[in-house]
XYZ file of C-alpha atoms in Angstrom:
177
model
C -64.475 15.718 56.619
C -65.877 19.282 56.025
C -65.584 20.629 59.469
C -62.286 18.884 60.543
C -61.002 22.064 62.350
C -64.140 22.154 64.558
C -63.706 18.402 65.384
C -60.089 18.862 66.295
C -60.765 22.003 68.501
C -63.869 20.568 70.133
C -62.097 17.260 70.800
C -59.037 18.905 72.336
C -61.177 21.049 74.621
C -63.268 17.929 75.821
C -60.047 15.959 76.422
C -58.354 18.824 78.301
C -61.570 19.348 80.464
C -61.767 15.677 81.412
C -57.944 15.557 82.362
C -58.219 18.574 84.566
C -61.456 17.327 86.112
C -59.820 13.997 86.967
C -56.849 15.876 88.312
C -59.074 17.927 90.529
C -61.139 14.959 91.735
C -58.187 12.684 92.619
C -55.781 15.594 93.702
C -53.256 14.971 91.064
C -50.828 17.605 89.778
C -51.767 17.345 86.176
C -49.209 20.043 84.970
C -46.287 17.902 86.415
C -47.323 15.027 84.106
C -48.864 16.904 81.073
C -45.891 19.237 80.370
C -43.234 16.585 79.916
C -45.495 14.314 77.977
C -46.668 17.319 75.892
C -43.209 18.335 75.029
C -42.231 14.711 74.021
C -45.358 14.386 71.797
C -44.696 17.881 70.253
C -41.088 16.953 69.486
C -42.049 13.607 68.049
C -44.684 15.266 65.881
C -42.377 18.027 64.592
C -39.858 15.361 63.602
C -42.409 13.021 61.971
C -44.762 15.442 60.319
C -42.747 16.115 57.165
C -42.263 12.403 56.625
C -46.139 11.818 57.034
C -47.081 14.548 54.530
C -45.636 12.694 51.720
C -43.340 13.613 48.920
C -45.740 15.964 47.045
C -46.190 18.407 49.913
C -43.782 20.859 51.249
C -44.025 21.252 55.153
C -42.709 24.306 56.922
C -42.346 24.202 60.760
C -41.694 27.727 62.139
C -41.742 28.597 65.791
C -41.466 32.351 65.580
C -41.056 33.613 61.987
C -42.233 35.715 59.084
C -42.618 34.179 55.655
C -42.703 36.617 52.705
C -43.037 35.333 49.206
C -43.081 37.804 46.372
C -42.091 37.890 42.739
C -41.442 34.770 40.767
C -41.924 31.665 42.733
C -43.627 28.326 42.235
C -46.888 27.878 44.137
C -47.489 24.270 45.191
C -49.273 22.186 47.833
C -47.677 23.292 51.087
C -48.238 23.253 54.888
C -47.202 25.870 57.199
C -46.948 25.128 61.101
C -46.459 28.541 62.692
C -46.144 29.327 66.435
C -46.301 33.078 66.093
C -45.699 34.757 62.948
C -46.847 36.509 59.689
C -47.365 34.670 56.299
C -47.384 36.845 53.214
C -48.079 34.938 49.930
C -48.124 37.337 46.915
C -49.166 35.169 43.914
C -49.759 38.020 41.636
C -46.500 37.203 39.430
C -46.010 33.596 40.861
C -46.257 30.398 38.669
C -49.669 28.762 39.710
C -49.964 25.305 38.186
C -53.355 24.344 36.699
C -55.866 22.557 38.873
C -56.331 22.910 42.630
C -53.328 23.753 44.954
C -53.889 23.397 48.625
C -52.285 25.584 51.238
C -52.768 24.539 54.905
C -51.850 26.757 57.704
C -51.812 25.638 61.301
C -50.802 28.176 63.972
C -51.136 29.641 67.396
C -51.086 33.397 66.511
C -50.629 34.495 62.923
C -51.392 37.155 60.369
C -51.923 35.635 56.968
C -52.103 37.813 53.742
C -52.687 36.156 50.271
C -52.853 38.076 47.074
C -54.149 36.382 43.941
C -54.692 37.357 40.321
C -58.199 37.985 39.085
C -58.132 34.737 37.035
C -57.411 32.425 39.970
C -60.273 30.905 41.830
C -59.906 30.934 45.607
C -61.615 28.942 48.410
C -61.047 29.465 52.108
C -61.877 27.276 55.122
C -60.638 28.876 58.370
C -61.224 27.751 61.982
C -59.962 29.318 65.130
C -60.671 30.476 68.561
C -60.572 34.176 67.517
C -60.658 34.619 63.799
C -60.572 37.899 61.740
C -61.151 37.448 58.045
C -61.158 39.664 54.964
C -62.088 37.523 51.884
C -62.079 39.610 48.726
C -63.739 42.544 50.540
C -66.068 40.332 52.763
C -64.989 41.051 56.275
C -66.024 38.739 59.230
C -64.892 38.523 62.892
C -65.576 35.226 64.506
C -65.289 33.745 67.832
C -65.236 29.807 67.775
C -67.242 30.097 64.463
C -65.588 28.624 61.238
C -65.412 30.854 58.101
C -65.900 29.434 54.664
C -65.978 31.279 51.265
C -65.504 30.580 47.685
C -64.804 33.008 44.887
C -67.403 33.246 42.074
C -64.983 31.918 39.495
C -63.624 29.016 41.546
C -65.339 26.154 39.687
C -64.540 27.537 36.255
C -60.960 28.844 36.897
C -58.068 26.799 35.312
C -55.973 27.640 38.470
C -57.558 27.291 41.881
C -56.037 27.917 45.396
C -57.636 26.240 48.397
C -56.499 27.682 51.745
C -57.309 25.750 54.867
C -56.461 27.464 58.139
C -56.575 26.326 61.785
C -55.369 28.606 64.487
C -55.786 29.995 67.949
C -55.828 33.682 67.055
C -55.700 34.400 63.356
C -56.111 37.386 61.029
C -56.665 36.083 57.286
C -56.716 38.424 54.409
C -57.337 37.257 50.799
C -57.214 39.968 48.139
C -57.188 40.296 44.384
C -54.184 42.002 42.610
């Protein structure tokens, strides 16, 4: 689905609105029920997510953290689940495999910086409540509006990076070397 992030955010807001409306109408303390259930579901999700992702994808779950990858490293399909943090991926001297590599980022509050070589094609699909993007010099500030961009060489490049980002408050920068 092309706008999966919009569907998730919209569905979550509708569901929360309905739950709080029913709590108000029937005088039920929703927080006394939702917090324990929410914590149980979050814990189960954190335990099960790496297994559900499959063997070809690396899943990183970070509550409060900074990830800084520079120098020689192997770029591969990867997911980052970040509570609050910075994610810096410098791919200028990294080993990027031929074909498309997907990097998925799910976060509450984050600052993402990605540096790619000139020869690598890049595509970005970002969704968030507040979204500040800088894609190869194209700057955009969005509020509940998704951002999509593709580099000119994406279709013809041997190595392609696709970044899918879903967050509450996000700053996303994609730059050339």
